[in-house]
CSV table of C-alpha atoms in Angstrom, one decimal:
chain,number,residue,atom,x,y,z
A,8,MET,CA,-23.5,-14.0,-14.5
A,9,ASN,CA,-22.7,-12.2,-17.3
A,10,VAL,CA,-19.8,-10.2,-16.0
A,11,ASN,CA,-16.8,-10.6,-17.8
A,12,PRO,CA,-14.3,-11.6,-15.2
A,13,TYR,CA,-10.3,-8.8,-14.8
A,14,PRO,CA,-7.1,-9.4,-16.6
A,15,LEU,CA,-5.3,-12.3,-15.1
A,16,SER,CA,-1.8,-12.9,-14.8
A,17,SER,CA,-0.6,-16.7,-13.8
A,18,ASP,CA,2.4,-18.7,-13.7
A,19,GLN,CA,3.3,-20.9,-17.1
A,20,ASN,CA,1.4,-24.4,-14.3
A,21,ASN,CA,-1.9,-21.8,-14.0
A,22,VAL,CA,-1.9,-23.1,-10.4
A,23,PHE,CA,-0.8,-19.0,-9.0
A,24,PHE,CA,-3.1,-16.1,-10.8
A,25,VAL,CA,-3.3,-12.4,-9.9
A,26,PHE,CA,-5.6,-9.4,-10.7
A,27,LYS,CA,-6.2,-6.0,-9.8
A,28,SER,CA,-9.9,-5.5,-8.6
A,29,ILE,CA,-11.0,-1.8,-9.4
A,30,GLY,CA,-13.9,-1.2,-7.1
A,31,LYS,CA,-15.7,2.0,-6.3
A,32,SER,CA,-13.2,3.7,-3.5
A,33,LYS,CA,-9.4,1.1,-4.1
A,34,ASN,CA,-7.8,-1.2,-6.3
A,35,ILE,CA,-6.5,-4.8,-4.9
A,36,VAL,CA,-4.3,-7.2,-6.0
A,37,LYS,CA,-5.8,-9.9,-5.4
A,38,VAL,CA,-4.4,-13.5,-5.2
A,39,ILE,CA,-5.7,-17.3,-6.5
A,40,VAL,CA,-3.4,-19.5,-5.9
A,41,TYR,CA,-4.1,-23.4,-6.3
A,42,THR,CA,-1.9,-25.8,-4.0
A,43,PRO,CA,-2.0,-29.5,-4.3
A,44,ILE,CA,-2.9,-31.6,-1.1
A,45,GLY,CA,-2.1,-34.9,-2.5
A,46,GLY,CA,-3.7,-37.6,-5.1
A,47,ASN,CA,-5.3,-35.1,-7.6
A,48,ARG,CA,-6.4,-32.5,-5.5
A,49,PHE,CA,-6.0,-29.2,-5.4
A,50,ASN,CA,-6.9,-26.4,-2.2
A,51,LEU,CA,-8.0,-23.4,-4.3
A,52,GLY,CA,-6.6,-20.8,-1.9
A,53,PHE,CA,-8.0,-17.1,-2.5
A,54,GLY,CA,-7.1,-13.8,-0.4
A,55,ASP,CA,-5.9,-9.5,-1.0
A,56,LEU,CA,-2.4,-8.7,-1.2
A,57,ASN,CA,-1.5,-6.0,0.6
A,58,ASN,CA,1.7,-4.0,1.7
A,59,GLY,CA,3.0,-7.4,0.4
A,60,GLU,CA,1.2,-9.5,3.3
A,61,ILE,CA,-1.5,-12.1,2.0
A,62,GLU,CA,-4.7,-11.2,3.5
A,63,ASP,CA,-7.4,-14.3,3.3
A,64,PHE,CA,-10.3,-13.1,6.5
A,65,VAL,CA,-10.5,-9.9,5.5
A,66,ILE,CA,-14.0,-9.2,2.9
A,67,SER,CA,-12.7,-6.1,0.6
A,68,ASN,CA,-16.8,-4.7,-0.2
A,69,ASN,CA,-15.1,-3.1,-3.0
A,70,GLY,CA,-18.5,-3.2,-4.9
A,71,ASP,CA,-17.1,-5.6,-7.2
A,72,GLY,CA,-18.5,-8.8,-5.9
A,73,SER,CA,-19.5,-10.7,-9.9
A,74,LYS,CA,-16.7,-9.4,-11.6
A,75,VAL,CA,-14.3,-10.9,-9.0
A,76,LEU,CA,-16.7,-14.6,-8.5
A,77,SER,CA,-16.2,-14.5,-12.4
A,78,THR,CA,-12.6,-13.7,-12.8
A,79,VAL,CA,-11.9,-16.6,-10.0
A,80,ILE,CA,-14.5,-19.4,-12.5
A,81,TYR,CA,-12.5,-18.4,-15.3
A,82,SER,CA,-9.1,-19.5,-13.1
A,83,MET,CA,-10.2,-22.9,-12.1
A,84,GLU,CA,-11.4,-23.1,-16.3
A,85,LEU,CA,-7.8,-21.8,-17.3
A,86,PHE,CA,-6.6,-23.8,-14.5
A,87,PHE,CA,-8.2,-26.7,-15.1
A,88,VAL,CA,-6.4,-26.1,-18.8
A,89,SER,CA,-3.9,-27.2,-17.7
A,90,HIS,CA,-5.1,-29.8,-14.8
A,91,GLN,CA,-8.1,-31.6,-17.3
A,92,ASP,CA,-8.7,-34.7,-14.4
A,93,ALA,CA,-8.1,-32.9,-10.9
A,94,SER,CA,-10.0,-31.6,-8.6
A,95,ILE,CA,-9.9,-28.0,-6.1
A,96,LEU,CA,-11.4,-27.6,-3.6
A,97,ILE,CA,-13.1,-25.1,-1.2
A,98,ILE,CA,-13.3,-24.1,2.2
A,99,GLY,CA,-13.5,-20.9,3.8
A,100,SER,CA,-10.6,-19.5,6.4
A,101,ASP,CA,-14.1,-19.8,8.9
A,102,ILE,CA,-17.4,-20.7,9.3
A,103,ARG,CA,-19.2,-17.2,8.1
A,104,ARG,CA,-16.7,-17.5,4.9
A,105,THR,CA,-17.7,-20.9,3.9
A,106,LYS,CA,-21.1,-19.9,4.4
A,107,ILE,CA,-20.5,-17.2,1.5
A,108,TYR,CA,-19.1,-19.5,-0.7
A,109,ASN,CA,-22.0,-21.8,-0.2
A,110,TRP,CA,-24.6,-18.7,-1.1
A,111,LEU,CA,-22.4,-17.6,-3.8
A,112,ILE,CA,-22.5,-21.1,-5.2
A,113,CYS,CA,-26.0,-21.7,-4.7
A,114,ARG,CA,-26.7,-17.8,-6.7
A,115,TYR,CA,-24.2,-18.9,-9.5
A,116,LYS,CA,-24.8,-22.7,-9.6
A,117,LYS,CA,-26.3,-22.6,-13.2
A,118,ARG,CA,-23.6,-20.7,-14.1
A,119,ILE,CA,-20.8,-22.7,-12.4
A,120,GLU,CA,-22.2,-26.2,-13.2
A,121,SER,CA,-22.7,-25.5,-17.3
A,122,LYS,CA,-19.2,-26.6,-16.7
A,123,PHE,CA,-18.2,-27.6,-13.2
A,124,TYR,CA,-19.6,-30.6,-11.5
A,125,ILE,CA,-20.1,-29.4,-7.9
A,126,PHE,CA,-19.9,-31.8,-4.5
A,127,GLY,CA,-20.3,-30.6,-1.2
A,128,LEU,CA,-18.6,-31.4,1.9
A,129,LEU,CA,-19.4,-32.8,5.0
A,130,GLU,CA,-18.6,-34.6,8.0
A,131,LYS,CA,-17.1,-38.0,6.5
A,132,ALA,CA,-18.9,-37.6,2.7
A,133,ILE,CA,-18.5,-36.2,-0.5
A,134,VAL,CA,-21.7,-35.7,-1.7
A,135,PRO,CA,-23.1,-33.7,-5.1
A,136,PHE,CA,-24.0,-30.1,-4.3
A,137,ASN,CA,-27.6,-28.6,-3.1
A,138,GLU,CA,-28.9,-26.1,-2.1
A,139,ASN,CA,-30.5,-27.1,1.4
A,140,GLN,CA,-27.1,-28.4,3.2
A,141,ASN,CA,-25.0,-27.0,5.0
A,142,PHE,CA,-21.0,-27.7,3.3
A,143,THR,CA,-18.4,-27.3,5.3
A,144,GLY,CA,-16.6,-26.9,1.9
A,145,PHE,CA,-17.2,-27.8,-1.8
A,146,GLU,CA,-14.9,-29.8,-4.2
A,147,ILE,CA,-15.2,-29.2,-8.1
A,148,LYS,CA,-14.7,-31.5,-10.9
A,149,LEU,CA,-14.6,-30.2,-14.9
A,150,LYS,CA,-17.0,-31.9,-16.3
A,151,PRO,CA,-16.5,-33.9,-19.9
A,152,VAL,CA,-16.2,-31.1,-23.2
A,153,ASN,CA,-19.1,-32.3,-25.8
A,154,PHE,CA,-18.4,-31.3,-29.0
A,155,ASN,CA,-22.1,-31.8,-30.9
A,156,TYR,CA,-20.0,-30.9,-34.8
B,15,MET,CA,8.5,-16.6,-17.8
B,16,LEU,CA,5.0,-15.4,-17.2
B,17,TYR,CA,1.9,-15.4,-18.5
B,18,VAL,CA,-1.4,-13.3,-19.5
B,19,ALA,CA,-3.7,-15.3,-19.7
B,20,LYS,CA,-5.9,-15.2,-23.2
B,21,ASN,CA,-8.2,-13.0,-23.8
B,22,LEU,CA,-6.8,-9.7,-23.0
B,23,ASP,CA,-6.6,-7.1,-25.6
B,24,LYS,CA,-2.6,-5.7,-26.5
B,25,LYS,CA,-3.5,-2.5,-24.4
B,26,GLN,CA,-4.7,-4.5,-21.2
B,27,LYS,CA,-2.1,-6.9,-22.0
B,28,ALA,CA,0.8,-4.2,-21.9
B,29,GLY,CA,-1.1,-2.7,-18.8
B,30,LEU,CA,-0.9,-5.9,-16.8
B,31,ASN,CA,2.7,-6.3,-18.0
B,32,SER,CA,4.1,-3.1,-16.6
B,33,ASP,CA,2.7,-4.1,-13.5
B,34,ILE,CA,5.4,-4.6,-11.1
B,35,GLU,CA,4.1,-4.8,-8.3
B,36,ILE,CA,2.5,-8.1,-9.6
B,37,LYS,CA,4.4,-9.4,-11.8
B,38,GLU,CA,6.9,-9.4,-9.0
B,39,PHE,CA,5.7,-10.6,-6.6
B,40,ILE,CA,4.4,-13.7,-9.1
B,41,LEU,CA,8.0,-14.4,-9.7
B,42,LYS,CA,9.3,-14.3,-6.0
B,43,ASN,CA,6.1,-15.9,-4.5
B,44,VAL,CA,5.9,-19.1,-7.4
B,45,GLY,CA,5.1,-22.4,-6.1
B,46,LYS,CA,5.1,-21.1,-2.6
B,47,ASP,CA,2.0,-22.1,-0.2
B,48,LEU,CA,0.3,-19.1,0.4
B,49,PHE,CA,-2.2,-20.1,3.0
B,50,PRO,CA,-0.3,-22.6,4.3
B,51,GLU,CA,-2.9,-22.9,6.7
B,52,LYS,CA,-6.2,-23.6,4.8
B,53,THR,CA,-3.8,-25.8,2.7
B,54,ALA,CA,-3.2,-27.7,6.3
B,55,LYS,CA,-7.0,-27.5,6.5
B,56,ALA,CA,-8.0,-28.3,3.7
B,57,LYS,CA,-5.5,-32.0,3.9
B,58,GLU,CA,-6.8,-32.5,7.2
B,59,ILE,CA,-10.0,-32.6,6.0
B,60,VAL,CA,-9.6,-35.0,3.2
B,61,ALA,CA,-7.8,-37.4,5.5
B,62,SER,CA,-11.1,-37.6,7.3
B,63,LEU,CA,-12.9,-38.7,4.4
B,64,LYS,CA,-10.3,-41.4,3.1
B,65,THR,CA,-10.7,-43.3,7.3
B,66,ASN,CA,-14.4,-42.8,7.1
């Protein structure tokens, strides 16, 4: 997936991001928030801003899914600049959304794994992500950077 | 204070910063939990992992 991300606005701690999805029929303001949930884990919140309210159940169908996903991945990269040792939890707002996340991770696994470790959440365990299991959520960690001189 | 992510050219930065809706939204909501249900669900999942 070599789609350029949308420009992102962020707070100084790189946990709060806003961008505009420019789609076929409308422009949507999208919000990404990394909320601390204990330990060094942050939960990924993602939704549309509509009349000052956040909607995280809506599926936008704005025709720019790849670009939006690329932007979310870009926000993760920026998040990890300020939080190298943290991990990001990704849980869908419902089963359908979790399945969509599962499908997206499978589809863009190569790109995600180039920079991050991906784990899948089962009922009572976290295991390395694989395409053959249905996970209830996902955890992302930054891979150590290799400097090749 | 607002920050615009790197890798943007001057025009893009100017366009983004001039967007009052986005600017105000960030300033008003930074630090707040905008997804409380998801946060609670995530905490529940993490707690269940710890106990098992």
